Amino acid sequence: MNYAGPAEATPARSGLELTPFRGLRYDPDRVGSLAAVTSPPYDVVVRPDGLLELESADPHNIVRLILPQDGTPAARNQQAAETLRLWLSEGVLTTDPEPGLYVYEQRDGDMVQRGIIGALRLSEPSDCVVLPHEDVMPHVIADRAALMRATSANLEPLLLTYRGNGSRVGTAAVIERTAERPPLLSTTTEDGFSHRLWAVTDPAELAEIQTDLHHHQALIADGHHRWATYLRLRAEHPSPSPWDYGLVLLVDTARYPLRVRAIHRLLHRLPVADALTALTGSFRVRHLDVPLAEALEALAAAASEGNAFLLAGDGAFHLVDRPDPGLLARTIPADRPEAWRTLDATVLHATLLDHVWDIPEDSPAHIAYIHDTTATVEKAERDGGTAVLMHPVREEVVRDLARQGVTMPRKSTSFGPKPASGLVLRALSL
């Protein structure tokens, strides 16, 4: 496990710089439906089942760009680039006539989330303008960078959060005014979420947003690997260039709080029996012969008292908690804040994966990171591996560590709702 040393955050040299762009969007007359061409972000799609379902939903589903399928990585990326060029030439994807920022709304029953999509000027973590909170995996960055190079496009926005001050002017005011107008598009996806999108092109409103955001810093809620990919690609292109910016969705969580969920682990080559045997004497293990919902309730109760995990894959659930303090002292680095050292993700990676189970966290052959709880359990049972189910960390813990310059273990959190991929893209050549 790679640890970056703690760094005390310094005041931001400048704030957020969000720039209008000419959005690339599906022509609704050329596709079956807008809902049928959208997808969750690339790392949320459960492959292969979810991938096949999305591909069959519509021949133009965005998943053919964000997760192209072929025999080699080079062939996959080439296929995505050719598909993008084809859809542009056929008019499946069209470019908006003038640059703008985009107000984006997601709604699920009583839950409403609104934010602003634009091209954000990139910055290093040391600038304290955009704060990461998770470690990243080099092979994922390399994969995303190769795809972006091939397509010369930002195919899906990252999710960033900031804390507004409740002012009646600025970004929040423009968003709320814009949401009263007829949208560019409106659709409801299979998960029940409705999505609406508006363009903001008025110079005065754009200036109001940009002036307001210049006083804020942002936290990466979802998209650490894509942000790191943006930075890698910026370094490859002499500035100034379109690669100095990346596509993001900014949400004011003072106005629209996000949900925070856990990301689970699937250990491909570790049967549950072997995982439990290795825990003897170092953790308390309790067998739970109950449905998933009740097992998760037991996990939540145990997590309120200390580190806890739920193992599955053999048709039952096993609650793992109360780690041996001596084991934690030997395996967890002492040069980090206590809030970091006591995270479930820290104990999982530093103690269980690195020490007890000896599983390389960078190897897709050994470990997968899955957002959906049921899918994680089902895959473990089908493949004979071990599902490690996590309890979510609180948002305030995430933000506090990020402000200290301390990154959490990779895939520690899942903020949502995440923006749907396919509603607006950014071509770097436009």
Coordinates of C-alpha atoms in Angstrom, one line a residue, residues 52 64 75 129 145 228 280 299 303 331 345 426:
L52 CA -24.0 -6.1 -21.9
R64 CA -19.3 2.0 -26.1
A75 CA -7.7 -1.9 -30.0
V129 CA -7.9 24.5 -4.9
A145 CA -5.3 8.3 -20.1
A228 CA -5.2 12.3 -11.9
T280 CA -8.3 -16.7 13.9
L299 CA -22.4 -4.3 10.3
A303 CA -19.0 -0.2 12.9
T331 CA 0.6 -2.9 10.7
A345 CA -10.5 1.3 4.8
R426 CA -16.5 17.8 -24.0

